[in-house]
Each structure stands twice: as structure tokens, then as C-alpha cells.
JSON list of C-alpha atoms in Angstrom, two decimals:
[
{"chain": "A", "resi": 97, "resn": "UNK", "atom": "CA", "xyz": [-50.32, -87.12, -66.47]},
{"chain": "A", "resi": 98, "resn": "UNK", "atom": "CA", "xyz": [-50.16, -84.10, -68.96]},
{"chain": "A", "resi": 99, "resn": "UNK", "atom": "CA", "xyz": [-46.75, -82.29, -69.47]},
{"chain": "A", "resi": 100, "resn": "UNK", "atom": "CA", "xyz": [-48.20, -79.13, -67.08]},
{"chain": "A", "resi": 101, "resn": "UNK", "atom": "CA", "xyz": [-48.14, -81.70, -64.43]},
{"chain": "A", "resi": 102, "resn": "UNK", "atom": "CA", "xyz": [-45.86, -83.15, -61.57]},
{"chain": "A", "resi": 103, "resn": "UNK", "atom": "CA", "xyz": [-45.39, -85.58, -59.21]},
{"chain": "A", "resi": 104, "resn": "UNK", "atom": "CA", "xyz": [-42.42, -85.78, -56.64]},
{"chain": "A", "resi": 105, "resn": "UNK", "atom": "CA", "xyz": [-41.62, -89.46, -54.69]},
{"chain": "A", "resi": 106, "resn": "UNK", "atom": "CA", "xyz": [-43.36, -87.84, -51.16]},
{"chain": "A", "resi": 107, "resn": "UNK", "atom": "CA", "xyz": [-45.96, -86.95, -52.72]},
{"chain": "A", "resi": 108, "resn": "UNK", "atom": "CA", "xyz": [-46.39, -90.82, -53.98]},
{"chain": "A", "resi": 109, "resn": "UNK", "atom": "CA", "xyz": [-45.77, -92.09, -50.79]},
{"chain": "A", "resi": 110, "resn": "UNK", "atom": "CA", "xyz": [-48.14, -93.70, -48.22]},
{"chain": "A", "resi": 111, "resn": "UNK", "atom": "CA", "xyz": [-48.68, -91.55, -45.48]},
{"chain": "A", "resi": 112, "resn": "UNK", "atom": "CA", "xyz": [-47.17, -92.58, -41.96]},
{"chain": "A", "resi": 113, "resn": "UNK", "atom": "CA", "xyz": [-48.56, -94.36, -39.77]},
{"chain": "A", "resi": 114, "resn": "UNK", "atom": "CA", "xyz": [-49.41, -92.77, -36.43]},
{"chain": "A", "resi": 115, "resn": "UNK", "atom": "CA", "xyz": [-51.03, -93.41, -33.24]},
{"chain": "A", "resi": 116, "resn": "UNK", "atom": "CA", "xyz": [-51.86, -96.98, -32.16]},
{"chain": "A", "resi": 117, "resn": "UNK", "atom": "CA", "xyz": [-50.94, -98.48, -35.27]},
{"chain": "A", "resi": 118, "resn": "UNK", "atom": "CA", "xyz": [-47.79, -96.84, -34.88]},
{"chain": "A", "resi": 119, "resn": "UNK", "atom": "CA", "xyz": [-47.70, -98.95, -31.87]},
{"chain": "A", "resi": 120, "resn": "UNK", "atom": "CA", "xyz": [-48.74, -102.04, -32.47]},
{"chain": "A", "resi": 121, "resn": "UNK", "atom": "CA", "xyz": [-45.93, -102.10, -35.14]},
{"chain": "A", "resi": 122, "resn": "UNK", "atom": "CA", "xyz": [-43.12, -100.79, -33.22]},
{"chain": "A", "resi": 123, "resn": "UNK", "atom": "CA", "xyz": [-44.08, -103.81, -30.93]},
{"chain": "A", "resi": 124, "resn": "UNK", "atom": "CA", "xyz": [-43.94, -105.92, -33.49]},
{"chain": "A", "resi": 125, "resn": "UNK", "atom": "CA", "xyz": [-40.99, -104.76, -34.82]},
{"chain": "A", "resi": 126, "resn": "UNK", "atom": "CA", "xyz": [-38.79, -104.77, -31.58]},
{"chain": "A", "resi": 127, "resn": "UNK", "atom": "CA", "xyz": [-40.09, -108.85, -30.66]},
{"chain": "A", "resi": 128, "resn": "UNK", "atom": "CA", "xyz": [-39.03, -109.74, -34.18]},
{"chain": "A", "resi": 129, "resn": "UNK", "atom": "CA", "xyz": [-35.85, -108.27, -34.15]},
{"chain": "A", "resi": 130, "resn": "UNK", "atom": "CA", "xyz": [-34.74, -110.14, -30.73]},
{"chain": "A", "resi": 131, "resn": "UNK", "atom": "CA", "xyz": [-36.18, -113.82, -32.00]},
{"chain": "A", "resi": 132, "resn": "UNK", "atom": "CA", "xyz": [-33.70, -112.66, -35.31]},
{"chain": "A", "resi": 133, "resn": "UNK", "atom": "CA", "xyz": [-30.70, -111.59, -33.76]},
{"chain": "A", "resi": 134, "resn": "UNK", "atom": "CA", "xyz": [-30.89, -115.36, -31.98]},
{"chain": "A", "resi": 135, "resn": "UNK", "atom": "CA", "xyz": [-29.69, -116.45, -35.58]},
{"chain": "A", "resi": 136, "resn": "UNK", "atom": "CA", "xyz": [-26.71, -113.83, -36.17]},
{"chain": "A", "resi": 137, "resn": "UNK", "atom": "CA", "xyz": [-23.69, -115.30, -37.80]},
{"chain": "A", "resi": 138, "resn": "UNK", "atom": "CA", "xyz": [-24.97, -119.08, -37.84]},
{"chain": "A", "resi": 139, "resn": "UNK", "atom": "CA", "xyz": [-24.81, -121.79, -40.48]},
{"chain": "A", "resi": 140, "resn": "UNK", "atom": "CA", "xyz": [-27.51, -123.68, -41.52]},
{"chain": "A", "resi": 141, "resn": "UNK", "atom": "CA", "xyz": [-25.94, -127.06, -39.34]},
{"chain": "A", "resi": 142, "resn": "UNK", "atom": "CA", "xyz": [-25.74, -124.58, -35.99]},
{"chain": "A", "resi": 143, "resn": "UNK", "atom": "CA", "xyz": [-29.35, -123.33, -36.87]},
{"chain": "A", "resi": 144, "resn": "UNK", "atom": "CA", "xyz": [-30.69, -127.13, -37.05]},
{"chain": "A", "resi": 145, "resn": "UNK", "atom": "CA", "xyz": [-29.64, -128.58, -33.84]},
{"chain": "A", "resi": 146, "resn": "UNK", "atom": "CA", "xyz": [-31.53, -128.68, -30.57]},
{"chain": "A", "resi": 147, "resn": "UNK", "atom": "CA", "xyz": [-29.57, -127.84, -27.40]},
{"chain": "A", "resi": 148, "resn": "UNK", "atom": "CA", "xyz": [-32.10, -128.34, -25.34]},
{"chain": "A", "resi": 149, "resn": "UNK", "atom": "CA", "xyz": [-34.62, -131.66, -24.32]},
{"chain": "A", "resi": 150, "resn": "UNK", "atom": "CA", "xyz": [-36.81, -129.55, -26.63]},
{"chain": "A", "resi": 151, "resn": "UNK", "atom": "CA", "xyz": [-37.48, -130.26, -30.04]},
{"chain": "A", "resi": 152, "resn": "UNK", "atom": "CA", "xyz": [-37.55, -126.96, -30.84]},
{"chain": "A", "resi": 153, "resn": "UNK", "atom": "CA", "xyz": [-34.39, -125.60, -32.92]},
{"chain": "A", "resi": 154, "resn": "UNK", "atom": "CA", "xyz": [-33.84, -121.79, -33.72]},
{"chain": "A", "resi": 155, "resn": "UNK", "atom": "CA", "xyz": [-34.27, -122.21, -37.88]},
{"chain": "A", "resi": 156, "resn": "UNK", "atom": "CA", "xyz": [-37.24, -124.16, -36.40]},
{"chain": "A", "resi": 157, "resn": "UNK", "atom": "CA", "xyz": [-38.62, -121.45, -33.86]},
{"chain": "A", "resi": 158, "resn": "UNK", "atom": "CA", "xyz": [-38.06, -119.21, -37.47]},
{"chain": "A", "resi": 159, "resn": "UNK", "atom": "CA", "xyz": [-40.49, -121.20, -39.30]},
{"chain": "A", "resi": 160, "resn": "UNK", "atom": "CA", "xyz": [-43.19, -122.00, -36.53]},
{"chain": "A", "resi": 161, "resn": "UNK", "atom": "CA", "xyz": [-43.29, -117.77, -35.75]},
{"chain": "A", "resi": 162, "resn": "UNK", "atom": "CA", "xyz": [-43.61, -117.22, -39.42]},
{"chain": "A", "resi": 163, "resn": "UNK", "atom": "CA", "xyz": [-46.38, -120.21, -39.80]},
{"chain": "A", "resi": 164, "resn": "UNK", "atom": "CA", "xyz": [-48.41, -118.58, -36.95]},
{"chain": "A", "resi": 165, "resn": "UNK", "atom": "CA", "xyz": [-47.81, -115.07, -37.94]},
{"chain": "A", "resi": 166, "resn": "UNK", "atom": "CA", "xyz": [-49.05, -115.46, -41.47]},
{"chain": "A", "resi": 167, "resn": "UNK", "atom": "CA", "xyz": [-52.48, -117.91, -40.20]},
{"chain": "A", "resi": 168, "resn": "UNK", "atom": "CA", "xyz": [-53.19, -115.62, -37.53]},
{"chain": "A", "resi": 169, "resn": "UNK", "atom": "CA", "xyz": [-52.90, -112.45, -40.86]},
{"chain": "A", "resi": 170, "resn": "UNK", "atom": "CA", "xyz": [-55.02, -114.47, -42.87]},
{"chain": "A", "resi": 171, "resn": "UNK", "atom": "CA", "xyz": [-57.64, -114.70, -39.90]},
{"chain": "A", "resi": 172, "resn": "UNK", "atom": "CA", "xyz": [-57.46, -110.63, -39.15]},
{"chain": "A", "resi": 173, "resn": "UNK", "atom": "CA", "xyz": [-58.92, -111.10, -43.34]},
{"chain": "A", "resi": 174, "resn": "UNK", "atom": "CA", "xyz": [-60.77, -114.20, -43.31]},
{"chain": "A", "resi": 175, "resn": "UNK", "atom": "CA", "xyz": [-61.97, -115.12, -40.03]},
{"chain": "A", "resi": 176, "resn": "UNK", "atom": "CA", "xyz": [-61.71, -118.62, -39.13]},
{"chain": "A", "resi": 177, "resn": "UNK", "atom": "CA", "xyz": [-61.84, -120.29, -42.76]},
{"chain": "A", "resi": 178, "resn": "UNK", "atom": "CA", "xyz": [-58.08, -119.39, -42.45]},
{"chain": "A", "resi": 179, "resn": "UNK", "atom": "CA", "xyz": [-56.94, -121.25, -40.04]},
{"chain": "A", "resi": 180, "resn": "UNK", "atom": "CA", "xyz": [-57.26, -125.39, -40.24]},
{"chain": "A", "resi": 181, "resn": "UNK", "atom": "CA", "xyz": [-59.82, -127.47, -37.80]},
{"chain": "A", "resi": 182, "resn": "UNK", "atom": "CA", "xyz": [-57.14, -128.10, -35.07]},
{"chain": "A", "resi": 183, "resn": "UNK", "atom": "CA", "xyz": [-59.72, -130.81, -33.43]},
{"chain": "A", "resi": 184, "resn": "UNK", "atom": "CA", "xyz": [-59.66, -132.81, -36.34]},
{"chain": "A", "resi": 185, "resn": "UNK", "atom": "CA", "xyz": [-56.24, -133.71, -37.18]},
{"chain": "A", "resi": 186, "resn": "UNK", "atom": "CA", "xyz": [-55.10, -136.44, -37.73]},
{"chain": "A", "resi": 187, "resn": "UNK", "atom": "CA", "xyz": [-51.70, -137.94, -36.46]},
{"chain": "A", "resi": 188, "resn": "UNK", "atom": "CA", "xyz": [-50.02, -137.50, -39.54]},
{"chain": "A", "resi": 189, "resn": "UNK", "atom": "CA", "xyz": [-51.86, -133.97, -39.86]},
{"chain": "A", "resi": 190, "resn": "UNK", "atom": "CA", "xyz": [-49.94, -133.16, -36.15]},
{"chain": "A", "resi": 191, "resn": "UNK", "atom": "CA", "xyz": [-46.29, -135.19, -37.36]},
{"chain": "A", "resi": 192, "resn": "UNK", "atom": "CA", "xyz": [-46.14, -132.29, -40.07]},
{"chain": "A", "resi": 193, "resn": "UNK", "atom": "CA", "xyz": [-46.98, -129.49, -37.56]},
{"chain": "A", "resi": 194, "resn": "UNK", "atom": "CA", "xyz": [-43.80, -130.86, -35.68]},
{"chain": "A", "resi": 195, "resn": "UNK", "atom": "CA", "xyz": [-41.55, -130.75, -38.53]},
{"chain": "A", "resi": 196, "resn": "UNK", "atom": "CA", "xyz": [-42.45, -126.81, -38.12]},
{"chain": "A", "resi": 197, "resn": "UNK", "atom": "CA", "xyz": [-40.13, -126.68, -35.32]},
{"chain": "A", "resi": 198, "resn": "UNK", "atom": "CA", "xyz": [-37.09, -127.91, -37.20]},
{"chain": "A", "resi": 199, "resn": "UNK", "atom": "CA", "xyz": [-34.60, -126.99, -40.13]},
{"chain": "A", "resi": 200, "resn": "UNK", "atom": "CA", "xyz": [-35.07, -129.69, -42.02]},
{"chain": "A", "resi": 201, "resn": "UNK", "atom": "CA", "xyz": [-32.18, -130.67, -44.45]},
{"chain": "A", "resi": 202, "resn": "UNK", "atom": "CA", "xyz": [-33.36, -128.69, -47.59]},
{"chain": "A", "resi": 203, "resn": "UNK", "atom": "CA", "xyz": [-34.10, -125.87, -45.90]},
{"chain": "A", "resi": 204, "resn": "UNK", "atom": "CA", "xyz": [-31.91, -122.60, -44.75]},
{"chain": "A", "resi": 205, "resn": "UNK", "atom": "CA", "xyz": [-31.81, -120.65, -41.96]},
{"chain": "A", "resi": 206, "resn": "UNK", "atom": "CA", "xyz": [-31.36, -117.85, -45.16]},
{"chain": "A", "resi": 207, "resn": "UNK", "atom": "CA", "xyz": [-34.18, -118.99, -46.80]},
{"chain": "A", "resi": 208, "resn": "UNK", "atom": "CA", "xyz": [-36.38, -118.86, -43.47]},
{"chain": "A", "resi": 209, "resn": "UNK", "atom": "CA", "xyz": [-35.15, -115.74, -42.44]},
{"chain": "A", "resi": 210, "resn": "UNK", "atom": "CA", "xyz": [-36.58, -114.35, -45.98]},
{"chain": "A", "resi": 211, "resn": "UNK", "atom": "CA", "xyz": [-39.63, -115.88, -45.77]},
{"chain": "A", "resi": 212, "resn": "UNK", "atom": "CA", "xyz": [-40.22, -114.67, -42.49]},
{"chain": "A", "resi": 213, "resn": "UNK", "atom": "CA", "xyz": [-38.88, -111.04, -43.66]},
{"chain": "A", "resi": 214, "resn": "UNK", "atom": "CA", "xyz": [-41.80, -111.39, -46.45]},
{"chain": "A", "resi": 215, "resn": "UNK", "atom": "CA", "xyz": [-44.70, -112.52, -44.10]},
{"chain": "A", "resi": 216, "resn": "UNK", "atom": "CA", "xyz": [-43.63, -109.59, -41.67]},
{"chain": "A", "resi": 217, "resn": "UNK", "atom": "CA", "xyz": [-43.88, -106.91, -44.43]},
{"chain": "A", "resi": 218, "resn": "UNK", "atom": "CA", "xyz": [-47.54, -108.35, -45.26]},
{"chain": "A", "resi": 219, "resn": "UNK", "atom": "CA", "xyz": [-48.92, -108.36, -41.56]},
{"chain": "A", "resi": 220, "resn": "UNK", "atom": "CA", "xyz": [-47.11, -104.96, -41.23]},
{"chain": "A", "resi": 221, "resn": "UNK", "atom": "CA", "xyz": [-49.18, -103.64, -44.34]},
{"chain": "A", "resi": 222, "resn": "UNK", "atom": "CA", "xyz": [-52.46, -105.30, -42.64]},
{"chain": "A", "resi": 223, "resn": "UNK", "atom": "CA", "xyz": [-51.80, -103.40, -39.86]},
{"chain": "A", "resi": 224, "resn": "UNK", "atom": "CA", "xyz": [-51.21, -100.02, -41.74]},
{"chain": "A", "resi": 225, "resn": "UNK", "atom": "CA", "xyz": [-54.21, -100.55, -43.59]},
{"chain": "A", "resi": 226, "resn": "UNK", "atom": "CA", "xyz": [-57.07, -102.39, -42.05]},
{"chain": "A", "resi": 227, "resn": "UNK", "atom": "CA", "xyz": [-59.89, -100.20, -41.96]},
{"chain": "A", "resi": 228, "resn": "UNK", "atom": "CA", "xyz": [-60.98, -101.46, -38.52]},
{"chain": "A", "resi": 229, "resn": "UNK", "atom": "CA", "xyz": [-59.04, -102.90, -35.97]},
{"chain": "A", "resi": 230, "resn": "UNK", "atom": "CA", "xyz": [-61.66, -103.56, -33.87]},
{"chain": "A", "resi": 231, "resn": "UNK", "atom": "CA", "xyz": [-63.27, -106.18, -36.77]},
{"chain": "A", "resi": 232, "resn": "UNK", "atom": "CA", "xyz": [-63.71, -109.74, -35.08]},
{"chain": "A", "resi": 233, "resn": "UNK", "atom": "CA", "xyz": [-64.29, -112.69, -35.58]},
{"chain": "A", "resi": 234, "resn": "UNK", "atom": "CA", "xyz": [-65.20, -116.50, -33.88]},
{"chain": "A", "resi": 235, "resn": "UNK", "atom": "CA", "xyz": [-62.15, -118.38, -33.48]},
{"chain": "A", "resi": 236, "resn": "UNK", "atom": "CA", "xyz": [-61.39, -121.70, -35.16]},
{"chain": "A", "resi": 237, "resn": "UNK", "atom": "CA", "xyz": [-62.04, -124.57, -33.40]},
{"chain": "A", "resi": 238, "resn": "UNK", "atom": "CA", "xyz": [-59.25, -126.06, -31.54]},
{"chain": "A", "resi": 239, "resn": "UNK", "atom": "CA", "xyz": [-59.28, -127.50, -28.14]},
{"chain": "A", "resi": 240, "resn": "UNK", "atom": "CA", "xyz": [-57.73, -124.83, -26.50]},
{"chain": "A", "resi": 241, "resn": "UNK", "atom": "CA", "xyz": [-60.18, -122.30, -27.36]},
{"chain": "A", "resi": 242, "resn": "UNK", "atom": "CA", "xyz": [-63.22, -121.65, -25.24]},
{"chain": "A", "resi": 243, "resn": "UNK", "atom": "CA", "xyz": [-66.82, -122.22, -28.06]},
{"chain": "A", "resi": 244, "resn": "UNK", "atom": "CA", "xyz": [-67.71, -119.18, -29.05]},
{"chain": "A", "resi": 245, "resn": "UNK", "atom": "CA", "xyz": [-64.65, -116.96, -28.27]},
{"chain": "A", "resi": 246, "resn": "UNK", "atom": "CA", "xyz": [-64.38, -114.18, -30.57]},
{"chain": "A", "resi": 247, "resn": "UNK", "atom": "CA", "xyz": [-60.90, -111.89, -31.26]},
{"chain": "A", "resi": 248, "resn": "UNK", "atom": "CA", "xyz": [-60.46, -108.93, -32.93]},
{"chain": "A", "resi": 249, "resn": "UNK", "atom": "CA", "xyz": [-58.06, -107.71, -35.05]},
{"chain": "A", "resi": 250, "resn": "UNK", "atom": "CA", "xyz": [-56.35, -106.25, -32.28]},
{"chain": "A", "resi": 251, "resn": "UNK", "atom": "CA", "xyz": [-56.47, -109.19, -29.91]},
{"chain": "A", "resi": 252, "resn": "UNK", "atom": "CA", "xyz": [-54.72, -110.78, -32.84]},
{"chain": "A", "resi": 253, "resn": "UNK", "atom": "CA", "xyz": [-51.96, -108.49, -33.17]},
{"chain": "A", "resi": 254, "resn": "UNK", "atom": "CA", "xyz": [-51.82, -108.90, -28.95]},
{"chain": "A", "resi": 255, "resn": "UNK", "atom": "CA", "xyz": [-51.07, -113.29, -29.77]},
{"chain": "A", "resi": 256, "resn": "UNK", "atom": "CA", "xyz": [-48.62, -112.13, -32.64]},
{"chain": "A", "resi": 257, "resn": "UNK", "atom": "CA", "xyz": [-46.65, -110.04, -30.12]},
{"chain": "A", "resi": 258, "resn": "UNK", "atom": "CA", "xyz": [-46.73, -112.28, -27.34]},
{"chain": "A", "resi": 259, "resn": "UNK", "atom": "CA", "xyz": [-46.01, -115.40, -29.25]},
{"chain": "A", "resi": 260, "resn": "UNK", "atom": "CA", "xyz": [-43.05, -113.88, -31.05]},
{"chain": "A", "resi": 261, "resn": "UNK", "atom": "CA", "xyz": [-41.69, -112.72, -27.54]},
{"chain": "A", "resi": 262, "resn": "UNK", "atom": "CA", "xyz": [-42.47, -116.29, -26.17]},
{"chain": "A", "resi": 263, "resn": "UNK", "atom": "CA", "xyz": [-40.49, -117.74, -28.97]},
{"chain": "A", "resi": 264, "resn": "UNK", "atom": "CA", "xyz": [-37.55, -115.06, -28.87]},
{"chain": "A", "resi": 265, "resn": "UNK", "atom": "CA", "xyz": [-37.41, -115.98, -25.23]},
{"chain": "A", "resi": 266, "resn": "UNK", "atom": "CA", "xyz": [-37.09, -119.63, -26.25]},
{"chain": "A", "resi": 267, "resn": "UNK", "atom": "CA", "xyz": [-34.14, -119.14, -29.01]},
{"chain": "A", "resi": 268, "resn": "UNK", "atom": "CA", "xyz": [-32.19, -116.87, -26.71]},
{"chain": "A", "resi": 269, "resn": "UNK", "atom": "CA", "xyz": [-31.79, -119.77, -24.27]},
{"chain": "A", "resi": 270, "resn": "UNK", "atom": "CA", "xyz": [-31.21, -121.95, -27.10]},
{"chain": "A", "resi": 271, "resn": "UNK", "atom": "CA", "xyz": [-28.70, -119.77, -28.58]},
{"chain": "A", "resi": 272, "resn": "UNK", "atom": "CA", "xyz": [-27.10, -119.42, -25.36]},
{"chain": "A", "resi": 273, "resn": "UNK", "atom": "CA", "xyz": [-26.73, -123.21, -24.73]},
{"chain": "A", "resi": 274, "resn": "UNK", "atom": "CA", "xyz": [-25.29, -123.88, -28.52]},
{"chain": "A", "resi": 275, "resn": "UNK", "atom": "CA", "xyz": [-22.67, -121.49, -27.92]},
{"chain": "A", "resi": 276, "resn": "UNK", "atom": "CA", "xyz": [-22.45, -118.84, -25.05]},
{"chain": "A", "resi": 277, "resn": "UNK", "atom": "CA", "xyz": [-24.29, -115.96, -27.22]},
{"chain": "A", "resi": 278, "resn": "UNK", "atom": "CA", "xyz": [-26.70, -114.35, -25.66]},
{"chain": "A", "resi": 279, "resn": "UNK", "atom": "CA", "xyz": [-29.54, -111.84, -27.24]},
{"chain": "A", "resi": 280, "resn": "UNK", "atom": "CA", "xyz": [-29.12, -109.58, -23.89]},
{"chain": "A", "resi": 281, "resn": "UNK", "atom": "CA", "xyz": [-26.78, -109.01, -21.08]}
]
């Protein structure tokens, strides 16, 4: 830049983002915000224990949304090299998946919160900027999914949303049981 020139911050930033987009991130934003305020004003002991015959904890629901958020990010990219071979895991493979659903004792619910904070900013910048949201491609091979399914990028975004709400649905009745709180009402 020579000294004749200038730049002012709005000028630097990116512009907004409108339309769909707009949309599918204000859905996004909203589902995320419930399954967080589950975890307002807990400690780390409160957000490891299960209050349900579930396994499923609320610093574990955390990590699980945060796990599928980011694979299902790297597959809007990627396609289905991002995402592991669900068929062929092994037990071992599936005993780590479960330990996705809990706090486990070197973790924090702080620490889970970030990391989900992080991997929300990055899908929220895919979204922004993905030139096409209508790009697709097969979907990895797991035994729930039909052979030869395809998803776009927007079918994608559609999972993210409903599996976040799915999950915020889950903590709020966890939450509820551990302590009265409730998310709603």
C-alpha cells in the first residue's frame, strides 16, 4: 500500500452472508446454543455423570456432536476418504467410539466446550464459503447407509442440524434429571 492509499476495517471485512447460507447458519447456530446451555454453571464431576440408563453424559454428548460435526465438515471437502470404514471396525475400533460419549477423567467440560467452539467456527466458515452447496458425494460405507447413497453439501448441513437437535434434546433431559434445570419451560 503506497502512502496515497487507505484501507478502513469494513472495507477488510468479509462480506455477509445472505440468503440460504444465512440460513443454514442461523440453524446451526440456534441447535448449538440449546445442546450448550445444557452445560451452564457445571463442574467437570456434574458434566461426567450419567443420570440416565444411558451411557451418554452431557461433557460426553459435547464431544460426540463435535466428533460428528467436524467428520461430517471434512466430508462436505473430502468426500468419503474423511470419514473411517464404519463396516470394518473392529471391537476395540467401536470401545473407543464409546468413550466419545463420556468425560473421561483428563478431560473438561471447558476444554470440550472450546473445542467444540473451534470446530463450529470452521464448519461455519465452510458454509460461508463453499462455492457449491449442491457438491456431493457417495457416502462412506457403514451399515446404515443404503450402497450408493450420495449427499450433498446441503444434505450434510441437514444431519449436522438434526443431530445437534437430537443430542440437545438428549442433554436437556439429562440435565433435567442431574438437577431440576431445564433448557426450556
Amino acid at each position: 500500500m503506497t502512502g496515497n492509499e487507505s484501507t478502513t476495517h469494513a472495507e477488510t471485512e468479509a462480506p455477509a452472508v445472505t440468503g440460504e447460507r444465512a440460513e443454514w447458519l442461523e440453524a446451526l447456530a440456534k441447535h448449538r446454543n440449546f445442546l450448550r446451555f445444557t452445560t451452564r454453571d457445571l463442574t467437570d464431576e456434574q458434566a461426567r455423570l450419567r443420570t440416565t440408563a444411558s451411557e451418554m453424559c452431557l461433557g460426553g454428548l459435547i464431544k460426540h456432536v463435535t466428533s460428528a460435526e467436524r467428520l461430517w465438515a471434512e466430508f462436505i471437502l473430502h468426500g468419503p476418504s474423511a470419514m473411517p470404514d464404519f463396516t470394518a471396525l473392529t471391537e476395540s475400533d467401536w470401545a473407543r467410539r464409546a468413550d466419545e460419549f463420556r468425560l473421561l477423567e483428563d478431560e473438561t467440560l471447558a476444554g470440550v466446550l472450546a473445542a467444540y467452539a473451534e470446530v463450529a467456527r470452521r464448519t461455519d466458515d465452510l458454509v460461508a464459503t463453499l462455492p457449491d452447496l449442491g457438491v456431493a458425494w457417495p457416502l462412506p460405507k457403514a451399515p446404515w447407509f443404503g450402497s450408493d447413497a450420495q449427499w450433498s453439501a446441503r444434505r450434510v448441513l441437514m444431519h449436522i442440524i438434526a443431530e445437534t437437535a437430537q443430542h440437545a434434546g438428549h442433554a436437556d433431559i439429562i440435565r433435567e434429571a442431574l438437577d431440576g434445570a431445564k433448557s426450556m419451560g
